[in-house]
PDB file of C-alpha atoms and ligand atoms in Angstrom:
ATOM      1  CA  MET V1424    -144.336 -26.712 -41.798  1.00 92.00           C
ATOM      2  CA  ARG V1425    -141.235 -27.617 -43.859  1.00 95.00           C
ATOM      3  CA  HIS V1426    -138.434 -25.377 -45.116  1.00 98.00           C
ATOM      4  CA  LEU V1427    -135.614 -26.268 -47.491  1.00 98.00           C
ATOM      5  CA  MET V1428    -132.254 -24.895 -46.395  1.00 97.00           C
ATOM      6  CA  SER V1429    -129.999 -27.733 -47.575  1.00 96.00           C
ATOM      7  CA  PRO V1430    -130.391 -31.076 -49.424  1.00 96.00           C
ATOM      8  CA  LEU V1431    -129.911 -32.686 -46.058  1.00 95.00           C
ATOM      9  CA  ASP V1432    -133.322 -31.415 -44.992  1.00 97.00           C
ATOM     10  CA  LEU V1433    -134.692 -34.174 -47.231  1.00 97.00           C
ATOM     11  CA  THR V1434    -134.188 -37.881 -46.686  1.00 96.00           C
ATOM     12  CA  VAL V1435    -133.093 -39.947 -49.686  1.00 96.00           C
ATOM     13  CA  GLU V1436    -136.661 -41.277 -49.816  1.00 97.00           C
ATOM     14  CA  GLU V1437    -138.106 -37.743 -49.852  1.00 97.00           C
ATOM     15  CA  LEU V1438    -135.652 -36.710 -52.562  1.00 97.00           C
ATOM     16  CA  ASP V1439    -136.598 -39.665 -54.651  1.00 97.00           C
ATOM     17  CA  ASN V1440    -140.305 -38.810 -54.144  1.00 98.00           C
ATOM     18  CA  ILE V1441    -139.717 -35.246 -55.375  1.00 98.00           C
ATOM     19  CA  LEU V1442    -137.812 -36.516 -58.416  1.00 98.00           C
ATOM     20  CA  ASN V1443    -140.641 -39.018 -59.163  1.00 98.00           C
ATOM     21  CA  LEU V1444    -143.174 -36.282 -58.877  1.00 98.00           C
ATOM     22  CA  ALA V1445    -141.113 -34.054 -61.213  1.00 98.00           C
ATOM     23  CA  ASN V1446    -140.972 -36.870 -63.756  1.00 98.00           C
ATOM     24  CA  ASP V1447    -144.802 -37.178 -63.581  1.00 98.00           C
ATOM     25  CA  ILE V1448    -145.153 -33.395 -63.982  1.00 98.00           C
ATOM     26  CA  GLU V1449    -142.957 -33.605 -67.118  1.00 98.00           C
ATOM     27  CA  LEU V1450    -145.181 -36.305 -68.575  1.00 98.00           C
ATOM     28  CA  HIS V1451    -148.566 -34.953 -67.487  1.00 98.00           C
ATOM     29  CA  PRO V1452    -148.315 -31.161 -67.003  1.00 98.00           C
ATOM     30  CA  GLU V1453    -152.056 -30.678 -67.474  1.00 98.00           C
ATOM     31  CA  LYS V1454    -152.764 -32.735 -64.357  1.00 98.00           C
ATOM     32  CA  TYR V1455    -150.971 -30.079 -62.244  1.00 98.00           C
ATOM     33  CA  ALA V1456    -152.133 -26.916 -64.035  1.00 98.00           C
ATOM     34  CA  HIS V1457    -154.532 -25.819 -61.282  1.00 98.00           C
ATOM     35  CA  ALA V1458    -152.886 -27.430 -58.251  1.00 98.00           C
ATOM     36  CA  CYS V1459    -151.876 -24.079 -56.677  1.00 98.00           C
ATOM     37  CA  GLU V1460    -154.789 -21.934 -57.674  1.00 98.00           C
ATOM     38  CA  GLY V1461    -155.203 -19.184 -55.001  1.00 98.00           C
ATOM     39  CA  LYS V1462    -151.641 -19.729 -53.711  1.00 98.00           C
ATOM     40  CA  LYS V1463    -148.831 -17.157 -53.930  1.00 98.00           C
ATOM     41  CA  LEU V1464    -145.109 -17.559 -54.193  1.00 98.00           C
ATOM     42  CA  ALA V1465    -142.863 -14.665 -53.055  1.00 98.00           C
ATOM     43  CA  THR V1466    -139.367 -14.468 -54.558  1.00 98.00           C
ATOM     44  CA  LEU V1467    -137.078 -12.466 -52.273  1.00 98.00           C
ATOM     45  CA  PHE V1468    -133.857 -12.054 -54.152  1.00 98.00           C
ATOM     46  CA  TYR V1469    -131.177  -9.892 -52.506  1.00 98.00           C
ATOM     47  CA  GLU V1470    -128.607 -11.068 -55.161  1.00 95.00           C
ATOM     48  CA  PRO V1471    -128.861 -11.306 -58.982  1.00 95.00           C
ATOM     49  CA  SER V1472    -130.405 -14.333 -60.608  1.00 97.00           C
ATOM     50  CA  THR V1473    -131.913 -15.421 -63.906  1.00 97.00           C
ATOM     51  CA  ARG V1474    -132.628 -19.140 -63.629  1.00 97.00           C
ATOM     52  CA  THR V1475    -133.403 -19.597 -59.972  1.00 98.00           C
ATOM     53  CA  ARG V1476    -135.863 -16.700 -59.640  1.00 98.00           C
ATOM     54  CA  LEU V1477    -137.521 -17.158 -63.003  1.00 98.00           C
ATOM     55  CA  SER V1478    -137.815 -20.947 -62.710  1.00 98.00           C
ATOM     56  CA  HIS V1479    -139.445 -20.669 -59.288  1.00 98.00           C
ATOM     57  CA  GLU V1480    -141.885 -18.096 -60.753  1.00 98.00           C
ATOM     58  CA  ALA V1481    -142.492 -20.247 -63.836  1.00 98.00           C
ATOM     59  CA  ALA V1482    -143.047 -23.257 -61.569  1.00 98.00           C
ATOM     60  CA  MET V1483    -145.707 -21.466 -59.521  1.00 98.00           C
ATOM     61  CA  LEU V1484    -147.415 -20.024 -62.623  1.00 98.00           C
ATOM     62  CA  ASN V1485    -147.446 -23.510 -64.265  1.00 98.00           C
ATOM     63  CA  LEU V1486    -149.253 -24.750 -61.113  1.00 98.00           C
ATOM     64  CA  GLY V1487    -151.958 -22.087 -61.516  1.00 98.00           C
ATOM     65  CA  GLY V1488    -150.652 -19.938 -58.638  1.00 98.00           C
ATOM     66  CA  SER V1489    -149.397 -16.297 -58.599  1.00 98.00           C
ATOM     67  CA  VAL V1490    -146.084 -14.651 -57.862  1.00 98.00           C
ATOM     68  CA  LEU V1491    -144.754 -11.537 -56.237  1.00 98.00           C
ATOM     69  CA  GLY V1492    -141.413 -10.348 -55.010  1.00 98.00           C
ATOM     70  CA  PHE V1493    -138.254  -8.319 -55.551  1.00 98.00           C
ATOM     71  CA  SER V1494    -135.140  -9.006 -57.558  1.00 97.00           C
ATOM     72  CA  SER V1495    -132.499  -6.929 -55.815  1.00 97.00           C
ATOM     73  CA  ALA V1496    -131.631  -5.597 -52.365  1.00 96.00           C
ATOM     74  CA  ASP V1497    -131.795  -2.095 -53.844  1.00 95.00           C
ATOM     75  CA  SER V1498    -135.396  -2.410 -54.799  1.00 94.00           C
ATOM     76  CA  CYS V1499    -136.756  -3.383 -51.358  1.00 95.00           C
ATOM     77  CA  SER V1500    -136.570  -1.971 -47.883  1.00 95.00           C
ATOM     78  CA  ALA V1501    -133.318  -3.779 -47.132  1.00 95.00           C
ATOM     79  CA  SER V1502    -131.804  -0.635 -48.721  1.00 95.00           C
ATOM     80  CA  LYS V1503    -133.362   1.327 -45.847  1.00 96.00           C
ATOM     81  CA  GLY V1504    -131.959  -1.095 -43.276  1.00 96.00           C
ATOM     82  CA  GLU V1505    -134.811  -3.521 -42.785  1.00 97.00           C
ATOM     83  CA  SER V1506    -133.683  -6.887 -41.381  1.00 97.00           C
ATOM     84  CA  VAL V1507    -134.358 -10.281 -43.013  1.00 98.00           C
ATOM     85  CA  SER V1508    -136.312 -11.280 -39.899  1.00 98.00           C
ATOM     86  CA  ASP V1509    -138.643  -8.310 -40.210  1.00 98.00           C
ATOM     87  CA  THR V1510    -138.999  -8.724 -43.985  1.00 98.00           C
ATOM     88  CA  ILE V1511    -140.067 -12.347 -43.682  1.00 98.00           C
ATOM     89  CA  ARG V1512    -142.692 -11.401 -41.073  1.00 97.00           C
ATOM     90  CA  MET V1513    -144.220  -9.045 -43.708  1.00 97.00           C
ATOM     91  CA  VAL V1514    -143.970 -11.544 -46.548  1.00 98.00           C
ATOM     92  CA  SER V1515    -145.694 -14.231 -44.376  1.00 98.00           C
ATOM     93  CA  CYS V1516    -148.755 -11.981 -44.565  1.00 98.00           C
ATOM     94  CA  TYR V1517    -148.565 -11.675 -48.343  1.00 98.00           C
ATOM     95  CA  ALA V1518    -147.645 -15.112 -49.672  1.00 98.00           C
ATOM     96  CA  ASP V1519    -148.011 -18.862 -48.989  1.00 98.00           C
ATOM     97  CA  ILE V1520    -144.420 -19.840 -49.722  1.00 98.00           C
ATOM     98  CA  CYS V1521    -141.191 -17.978 -50.514  1.00 98.00           C
ATOM     99  CA  ALA V1522    -137.821 -18.499 -52.132  1.00 98.00           C
ATOM    100  CA  MET V1523    -134.986 -16.352 -50.775  1.00 98.00           C
ATOM    101  CA  ARG V1524    -131.508 -15.708 -52.267  1.00 98.00           C
ATOM    102  CA  HIS V1525    -129.061 -13.717 -50.166  1.00 98.00           C
ATOM    103  CA  PRO V1526    -125.305 -12.995 -50.337  1.00 95.00           C
ATOM    104  CA  LYS V1527    -124.917 -13.749 -46.675  1.00 96.00           C
ATOM    105  CA  GLU V1528    -124.577 -17.391 -45.699  1.00 96.00           C
ATOM    106  CA  GLY V1529    -127.351 -18.390 -43.256  1.00 97.00           C
ATOM    107  CA  ALA V1530    -129.755 -15.513 -44.149  1.00 98.00           C
ATOM    108  CA  PRO V1531    -132.538 -17.896 -45.376  1.00 98.00           C
ATOM    109  CA  MET V1532    -132.062 -19.850 -42.124  1.00 98.00           C
ATOM    110  CA  VAL V1533    -132.676 -16.637 -40.118  1.00 98.00           C
ATOM    111  CA  ALA V1534    -135.772 -16.084 -42.271  1.00 98.00           C
ATOM    112  CA  CYS V1535    -137.233 -19.511 -41.642  1.00 96.00           C
ATOM    113  CA  ARG V1536    -136.952 -18.995 -37.868  1.00 97.00           C
ATOM    114  CA  HIS V1537    -139.275 -15.984 -38.115  1.00 98.00           C
ATOM    115  CA  SER V1538    -141.532 -17.231 -40.883  1.00 98.00           C
ATOM    116  CA  SER V1539    -145.011 -18.643 -40.816  1.00 98.00           C
ATOM    117  CA  ILE V1540    -144.694 -19.865 -44.452  1.00 98.00           C
ATOM    118  CA  PRO V1541    -142.217 -22.427 -46.020  1.00 98.00           C
ATOM    119  CA  VAL V1542    -138.884 -20.815 -46.961  1.00 98.00           C
ATOM    120  CA  ILE V1543    -136.794 -22.170 -49.814  1.00 98.00           C
ATOM    121  CA  ASN V1544    -133.102 -21.327 -49.817  1.00 98.00           C
ATOM    122  CA  ALA V1545    -132.467 -20.118 -53.339  1.00 98.00           C
ATOM    123  CA  GLY V1546    -128.733 -19.741 -52.705  1.00 97.00           C
ATOM    124  CA  ASP V1547    -126.964 -18.205 -49.716  1.00 96.00           C
ATOM    125  CA  GLY V1548    -123.454 -16.840 -50.278  1.00 92.00           C
ATOM    126  CA  GLY V1549    -120.929 -19.646 -50.938  1.00 87.00           C
ATOM    127  CA  HIS V1550    -122.908 -22.008 -48.709  1.00 91.00           C
ATOM    128  CA  GLN V1551    -125.838 -23.968 -50.259  1.00 94.00           C
ATOM    129  CA  HIS V1552    -128.114 -23.992 -53.286  1.00 97.00           C
ATOM    130  CA  PRO V1553    -130.502 -26.947 -52.659  1.00 98.00           C
ATOM    131  CA  THR V1554    -132.931 -26.312 -55.493  1.00 98.00           C
ATOM    132  CA  GLN V1555    -130.013 -26.376 -58.006  1.00 98.00           C
ATOM    133  CA  THR V1556    -129.107 -29.727 -56.506  1.00 98.00           C
ATOM    134  CA  LEU V1557    -132.665 -31.031 -57.023  1.00 98.00           C
ATOM    135  CA  THR V1558    -132.308 -29.839 -60.643  1.00 98.00           C
ATOM    136  CA  ASP V1559    -128.931 -31.560 -61.027  1.00 98.00           C
ATOM    137  CA  LEU V1560    -130.177 -34.867 -59.482  1.00 98.00           C
ATOM    138  CA  LEU V1561    -133.281 -34.850 -61.744  1.00 98.00           C
ATOM    139  CA  THR V1562    -131.070 -34.182 -64.787  1.00 98.00           C
ATOM    140  CA  ILE V1563    -128.614 -36.938 -63.928  1.00 98.00           C
ATOM    141  CA  ARG V1564    -131.306 -39.449 -63.059  1.00 98.00           C
ATOM    142  CA  SER V1565    -133.392 -38.672 -66.155  1.00 97.00           C
ATOM    143  CA  LEU V1566    -130.474 -38.793 -68.610  1.00 98.00           C
ATOM    144  CA  LYS V1567    -128.288 -41.422 -67.015  1.00 97.00           C
ATOM    145  CA  GLY V1568    -131.038 -43.538 -65.469  1.00 97.00           C
ATOM    146  CA  ARG V1569    -129.408 -43.684 -62.023  1.00 97.00           C
ATOM    147  CA  LEU V1570    -127.982 -41.731 -59.126  1.00 98.00           C
ATOM    148  CA  ASP V1571    -125.621 -44.423 -57.945  1.00 97.00           C
ATOM    149  CA  ASN V1572    -122.370 -45.867 -59.280  1.00 98.00           C
ATOM    150  CA  LEU V1573    -121.210 -42.666 -60.910  1.00 98.00           C
ATOM    151  CA  LYS V1574    -117.816 -41.044 -61.172  1.00 98.00           C
ATOM    152  CA  ILE V1575    -118.409 -37.305 -61.083  1.00 98.00           C
ATOM    153  CA  GLY V1576    -115.840 -34.623 -61.925  1.00 98.00           C
ATOM    154  CA  LEU V1577    -116.475 -31.282 -60.226  1.00 98.00           C
ATOM    155  CA  CYS V1578    -114.528 -28.649 -62.048  1.00 97.00           C
ATOM    156  CA  GLY V1579    -113.700 -24.981 -61.426  1.00 95.00           C
ATOM    157  CA  ASP V1580    -114.458 -22.915 -58.345  1.00 92.00           C
ATOM    158  CA  LEU V1581    -114.942 -25.588 -55.698  1.00 95.00           C
ATOM    159  CA  LYS V1582    -114.191 -23.130 -52.864  1.00 92.00           C
ATOM    160  CA  PHE V1583    -117.012 -20.659 -53.372  1.00 89.00           C
ATOM    161  CA  GLY V1584    -119.331 -22.714 -55.658  1.00 89.00           C
ATOM    162  CA  ARG V1585    -122.406 -23.325 -53.475  1.00 92.00           C
ATOM    163  CA  THR V1586    -123.882 -25.599 -56.127  1.00 95.00           C
ATOM    164  CA  VAL V1587    -120.976 -28.004 -55.753  1.00 96.00           C
ATOM    165  CA  HIS V1588    -121.274 -28.002 -51.952  1.00 95.00           C
ATOM    166  CA  SER V1589    -125.033 -28.876 -52.092  1.00 95.00           C
ATOM    167  CA  LEU V1590    -124.525 -31.479 -54.793  1.00 97.00           C
ATOM    168  CA  ILE V1591    -121.813 -33.256 -52.767  1.00 97.00           C
ATOM    169  CA  HIS V1592    -124.064 -33.244 -49.666  1.00 96.00           C
ATOM    170  CA  ALA V1593    -126.825 -34.929 -51.654  1.00 97.00           C
ATOM    171  CA  LEU V1594    -124.788 -37.477 -53.588  1.00 97.00           C
ATOM    172  CA  VAL V1595    -122.686 -38.893 -50.767  1.00 97.00           C
ATOM    173  CA  ARG V1596    -125.874 -40.624 -49.588  1.00 96.00           C
ATOM    174  CA  TYR V1597    -126.091 -42.778 -52.754  1.00 96.00           C
ATOM    175  CA  THR V1598    -123.889 -45.900 -53.208  1.00 97.00           C
ATOM    176  CA  GLY V1599    -120.922 -46.179 -55.524  1.00 98.00           C
ATOM    177  CA  ILE V1600    -120.319 -42.453 -55.928  1.00 98.00           C
ATOM    178  CA  GLU V1601    -116.723 -41.248 -56.545  1.00 98.00           C
ATOM    179  CA  PHE V1602    -115.576 -37.639 -57.073  1.00 98.00           C
ATOM    180  CA  VAL V1603    -112.704 -36.145 -58.993  1.00 98.00           C
ATOM    181  CA  LEU V1604    -112.215 -32.603 -57.708  1.00 98.00           C
ATOM    182  CA  ILE V1605    -110.690 -30.551 -60.490  1.00 98.00           C
ATOM    183  CA  SER V1606    -109.529 -27.087 -59.374  1.00 96.00           C
ATOM    184  CA  PRO V1607    -106.554 -24.816 -59.063  1.00 92.00           C
ATOM    185  CA  GLU V1608    -104.932 -24.868 -55.590  1.00 92.00           C
ATOM    186  CA  GLU V1609    -106.520 -21.563 -54.623  1.00 89.00           C
ATOM    187  CA  LEU V1610    -110.078 -22.808 -55.379  1.00 92.00           C
ATOM    188  CA  ARG V1611    -109.888 -26.222 -53.764  1.00 94.00           C
ATOM    189  CA  LEU V1612    -112.988 -27.665 -52.047  1.00 96.00           C
ATOM    190  CA  PRO V1613    -112.935 -26.347 -48.481  1.00 95.00           C
ATOM    191  CA  GLY V1614    -111.441 -28.597 -45.800  1.00 96.00           C
ATOM    192  CA  TYR V1615    -114.763 -28.866 -43.939  1.00 95.00           C
ATOM    193  CA  MET V1616    -116.344 -30.378 -47.074  1.00 96.00           C
ATOM    194  CA  ARG V1617    -113.519 -32.845 -47.624  1.00 97.00           C
ATOM    195  CA  GLU V1618    -113.209 -33.948 -44.012  1.00 96.00           C
ATOM    196  CA  ASP V1619    -116.747 -33.598 -42.611  1.00 95.00           C
ATOM    197  CA  VAL V1620    -118.618 -34.763 -45.640  1.00 96.00           C
ATOM    198  CA  LEU V1621    -116.543 -36.843 -48.124  1.00 97.00           C
ATOM    199  CA  GLU V1622    -114.261 -38.569 -45.654  1.00 97.00           C
ATOM    200  CA  LYS V1623    -116.947 -38.948 -43.008  1.00 96.00           C
ATOM    201  CA  HIS V1624    -119.151 -40.854 -45.609  1.00 96.00           C
ATOM    202  CA  ASN V1625    -116.053 -42.837 -46.868  1.00 97.00           C
ATOM    203  CA  VAL V1626    -116.659 -41.478 -50.372  1.00 98.00           C
ATOM    204  CA  PRO V1627    -113.586 -41.950 -52.581  1.00 98.00           C
ATOM    205  CA  TYR V1628    -112.239 -38.758 -54.115  1.00 98.00           C
ATOM    206  CA  LYS V1629    -109.051 -37.411 -55.601  1.00 98.00           C
ATOM    207  CA  GLU V1630    -107.953 -33.865 -56.340  1.00 98.00           C
ATOM    208  CA  VAL V1631    -106.382 -32.932 -59.698  1.00 98.00           C
ATOM    209  CA  VAL V1632    -105.439 -29.607 -61.270  1.00 97.00           C
ATOM    210  CA  ARG V1633    -105.574 -30.646 -64.997  1.00 96.00           C
ATOM    211  CA  MET V1634    -108.950 -31.285 -66.462  1.00 97.00           C
ATOM    212  CA  GLU V1635    -107.441 -33.384 -69.252  1.00 97.00           C
ATOM    213  CA  GLU V1636    -106.182 -35.912 -66.651  1.00 96.00           C
ATOM    214  CA  ALA V1637    -109.699 -36.503 -65.329  1.00 97.00           C
ATOM    215  CA  LEU V1638    -111.845 -36.434 -68.468  1.00 98.00           C
ATOM    216  CA  PRO V1639    -111.377 -39.982 -69.766  1.00 98.00           C
ATOM    217  CA  GLU V1640    -112.663 -41.578 -66.539  1.00 98.00           C
ATOM    218  CA  LEU V1641    -115.812 -39.522 -65.854  1.00 98.00           C
ATOM    219  CA  ASP V1642    -119.515 -40.328 -66.179  1.00 98.00           C
ATOM    220  CA  ILE V1643    -120.468 -36.683 -65.390  1.00 98.00           C
ATOM    221  CA  LEU V1644    -118.447 -33.538 -65.735  1.00 98.00           C
ATOM    222  CA  TYR V1645    -119.982 -30.728 -63.598  1.00 98.00           C
ATOM    223  CA  MET V1646    -118.465 -27.430 -64.721  1.00 97.00           C
ATOM    224  CA  THR V1647    -118.706 -24.284 -62.632  1.00 96.00           C
ATOM    225  CA  ARG V1648    -118.076 -20.611 -63.088  1.00 90.00           C
ATOM    226  CA  VAL V1649    -115.396 -18.828 -61.073  1.00 86.00           C
ATOM    227  CA  GLN V1650    -117.555 -16.865 -58.622  1.00 73.00           C
ATOM    228  CA  LYS V1651    -116.351 -13.302 -59.300  1.00 74.00           C
ATOM    229  CA  GLU V1652    -118.698 -11.854 -56.615  1.00 73.00           C
ATOM    230  CA  ARG V1653    -117.047 -13.858 -53.820  1.00 70.00           C
ATOM    231  CA  PHE V1654    -113.444 -12.731 -54.520  1.00 67.00           C
ATOM    232  CA  PHE V1655    -111.864 -10.189 -52.293  1.00 71.00           C
ATOM    233  CA  ASN V1656    -109.801  -8.616 -55.059  1.00 80.00           C
ATOM    234  CA  GLU V1657    -110.166  -8.283 -58.815  1.00 81.00           C
ATOM    235  CA  GLU V1658    -106.544  -9.345 -59.482  1.00 81.00           C
ATOM    236  CA  ASP V1659    -107.104 -12.843 -58.076  1.00 77.00           C
ATOM    237  CA  TYR V1660    -110.341 -13.200 -60.069  1.00 75.00           C
ATOM    238  CA  VAL V1661    -108.608 -12.201 -63.327  1.00 79.00           C
ATOM    239  CA  ARG V1662    -105.860 -14.734 -62.676  1.00 78.00           C
ATOM    240  CA  MET V1663    -108.335 -17.567 -62.057  1.00 78.00           C
ATOM    241  CA  LYS V1664    -111.255 -16.847 -64.354  1.00 83.00           C
ATOM    242  CA  ASP V1665    -110.040 -18.653 -67.510  1.00 83.00           C
ATOM    243  CA  PHE V1666    -108.195 -21.443 -65.727  1.00 88.00           C
ATOM    244  CA  TYR V1667    -110.528 -24.047 -67.244  1.00 95.00           C
ATOM    245  CA  ILE V1668    -112.045 -23.841 -70.720  1.00 96.00           C
ATOM    246  CA  LEU V1669    -113.894 -26.942 -71.959  1.00 98.00           C
ATOM    247  CA  ASP V1670    -113.726 -27.049 -75.735  1.00 98.00           C
ATOM    248  CA  ALA V1671    -114.420 -29.550 -78.538  1.00 98.00           C
ATOM    249  CA  LYS V1672    -110.822 -30.770 -78.501  1.00 98.00           C
ATOM    250  CA  LYS V1673    -110.946 -31.586 -74.791  1.00 98.00           C
ATOM    251  CA  MET V1674    -114.352 -33.284 -75.252  1.00 98.00           C
ATOM    252  CA  GLU V1675    -112.497 -35.781 -77.493  1.00 98.00           C
ATOM    253  CA  LEU V1676    -110.816 -37.138 -74.370  1.00 98.00           C
ATOM    254  CA  ALA V1677    -114.129 -37.905 -72.669  1.00 98.00           C
ATOM    255  CA  ASN V1678    -116.330 -41.029 -72.805  1.00 98.00           C
ATOM    256  CA  GLU V1679    -119.051 -41.133 -75.458  1.00 98.00           C
ATOM    257  CA  ASP V1680    -121.751 -41.107 -72.801  1.00 97.00           C
ATOM    258  CA  MET V1681    -120.212 -38.599 -70.371  1.00 98.00           C
ATOM    259  CA  LEU V1682    -122.697 -35.780 -69.615  1.00 98.00           C
ATOM    260  CA  VAL V1683    -121.598 -32.172 -69.197  1.00 98.00           C
ATOM    261  CA  LEU V1684    -123.665 -30.270 -66.590  1.00 98.00           C
ATOM    262  CA  HIS V1685    -123.284 -26.674 -65.514  1.00 98.00           C
ATOM    263  CA  PRO V1686    -125.635 -24.762 -63.161  1.00 97.00           C
ATOM    264  CA  LEU V1687    -125.117 -21.652 -65.365  1.00 97.00           C
ATOM    265  CA  PRO V1688    -124.518 -18.788 -65.950  1.00 95.00           C
ATOM    266  CA  ARG V1689    -121.549 -19.768 -68.048  1.00 95.00           C
ATOM    267  CA  VAL V1690    -118.849 -17.219 -68.673  1.00 91.00           C
ATOM    268  CA  ASN V1691    -115.832 -18.655 -70.613  1.00 92.00           C
ATOM    269  CA  GLU V1692    -115.491 -22.072 -68.992  1.00 95.00           C
ATOM    270  CA  ILE V1693    -117.455 -23.902 -71.693  1.00 98.00           C
ATOM    271  CA  ALA V1694    -116.748 -22.846 -75.292  1.00 98.00           C
ATOM    272  CA  VAL V1695    -119.961 -22.276 -77.272  1.00 98.00           C
ATOM    273  CA  GLU V1696    -118.842 -24.962 -79.738  1.00 98.00           C
ATOM    274  CA  VAL V1697    -119.535 -27.582 -77.072  1.00 98.00           C
ATOM    275  CA  ASP V1698    -123.232 -26.691 -77.050  1.00 98.00           C
ATOM    276  CA  LYS V1699    -123.902 -28.776 -80.088  1.00 98.00           C
ATOM    277  CA  ASP V1700    -122.171 -31.875 -78.636  1.00 98.00           C
ATOM    278  CA  PRO V1701    -124.918 -34.379 -77.674  1.00 98.00           C
ATOM    279  CA  ARG V1702    -123.193 -34.829 -74.308  1.00 98.00           C
ATOM    280  CA  ALA V1703    -123.855 -31.144 -73.396  1.00 98.00           C
ATOM    281  CA  ALA V1704    -126.778 -31.332 -70.938  1.00 98.00           C
ATOM    282  CA  TYR V1705    -126.718 -27.867 -69.388  1.00 98.00           C
ATOM    283  CA  PHE V1706    -129.652 -26.406 -71.316  1.00 98.00           C
ATOM    284  CA  LYS V1707    -131.780 -29.530 -70.694  1.00 97.00           C
ATOM    285  CA  GLN V1708    -130.816 -29.092 -67.040  1.00 98.00           C
ATOM    286  CA  VAL V1709    -132.684 -25.659 -67.097  1.00 98.00           C
ATOM    287  CA  GLN V1710    -135.943 -27.294 -68.173  1.00 98.00           C
ATOM    288  CA  TYR V1711    -135.634 -29.958 -65.436  1.00 98.00           C
ATOM    289  CA  GLY V1712    -135.236 -27.084 -63.038  1.00 98.00           C
ATOM    290  CA  VAL V1713    -138.802 -26.008 -63.638  1.00 98.00           C
ATOM    291  CA  TYR V1714    -140.278 -29.479 -63.194  1.00 98.00           C
ATOM    292  CA  VAL V1715    -138.386 -30.082 -59.992  1.00 98.00           C
ATOM    293  CA  ARG V1716    -139.324 -26.733 -58.477  1.00 98.00           C
ATOM    294  CA  MET V1717    -142.952 -27.470 -59.280  1.00 98.00           C
ATOM    295  CA  ALA V1718    -142.576 -30.755 -57.418  1.00 98.00           C
ATOM    296  CA  LEU V1719    -140.870 -28.988 -54.503  1.00 98.00           C
ATOM    297  CA  ILE V1720    -143.611 -26.282 -54.236  1.00 98.00           C
ATOM    298  CA  LEU V1721    -146.318 -29.010 -54.117  1.00 98.00           C
ATOM    299  CA  THR V1722    -144.338 -30.957 -51.536  1.00 98.00           C
ATOM    300  CA  LEU V1723    -143.752 -28.023 -49.201  1.00 98.00           C
ATOM    301  CA  LEU V1724    -147.369 -26.863 -49.518  1.00 98.00           C
ATOM    302  CA  GLU V1725    -148.488 -30.404 -48.915  1.00 98.00           C
ATOM    303  CA  ILE V1726    -150.645 -30.398 -52.002  1.00 98.00           C
ATOM    304  CA  ASP V1727    -151.396 -33.915 -53.189  1.00 97.00           C
ATOM    305  CA  VAL V1728    -152.530 -34.151 -56.823  1.00 96.00           C
ATOM    306  CA  LYS V1729    -154.417 -37.368 -57.609  1.00 88.00           C
TER     307      LYS V1729
HETATM  308  N1   CP A3234    -127.933 -21.642 -61.451  1.00 64.32           N
HETATM  309  C1   CP A3234    -128.262 -20.449 -60.901  1.00 64.32           C
HETATM  310  O1   CP A3234    -128.327 -20.267 -59.672  1.00 64.32           O
HETATM  311  O2   CP A3234    -128.452 -19.414 -61.812  1.00 64.32           O
HETATM  312  P1   CP A3234    -128.920 -17.982 -61.427  1.00 64.32           P
HETATM  313  O3   CP A3234    -127.809 -17.306 -60.631  1.00 64.32           O
HETATM  314  O4   CP A3234    -129.142 -17.273 -62.734  1.00 64.32           O
HETATM  315  O5   CP A3234    -130.146 -18.122 -60.573  1.00 64.32           O
END
């Protein structure tokens, strides 16, 4: 039985297979419409979500399966003190696969140790968000035609942004990848990510504070929200929250074929006027998120559609 805790749980070949399957699902959705009939997905969300929960549910429904679950810690027995390990034992009796989001880093890992069904990490604290990474990879590969030889700017909250951490883990395994890390000093990419991941893989990177400095050289700009929920005090969040705002004027500095991605939700970091720029890919990214989660569910359930 396979779980997905981090992009590193998948080899590059397995990642490519999931992306290929997602492309086939996009082209031939009818082929997959009954693939999960009789199967159930449980969504165990101890932290708020719009995209990740609903896209997992849409993915299972598109495959002909059913869904059940909870959307907050307050609406399940965690509020009475039930542990994650006990909860997953229950859910293993109710469902065939589950997606778990939790504010504590490592909680989905605890779950998979006590689970008899595949567990998907749907985001754990500031740690990892592997299904967002699958979404990002599918978006980049579909719109750029490749996952190698790319210069990628990661902008915003690189300290707490779990989507950034997972994306770096996945992309360092492809050739010709370079990163420009764009953040204020307080929200720099953590040392363990720079030293144990980027430097260990000999991936070139530089750190800059001004977005304008990086924009002209990028193939991809990956914007992120300042993660309010991970700050220890409101004052620091207020000081940081509008540090970066991508607007139409700044987009003039970028290449004609640079793509703007964002895992969403967006707050102020991308002005609404950018939405109509053909380089804005963040709403297309949401649709790719459904295809790739369909592919992931089929892969983890070992369902082969001919
Ligand atoms: N991208 C993402 O994780 O969005 P949600 O928090 O809405 O699930």
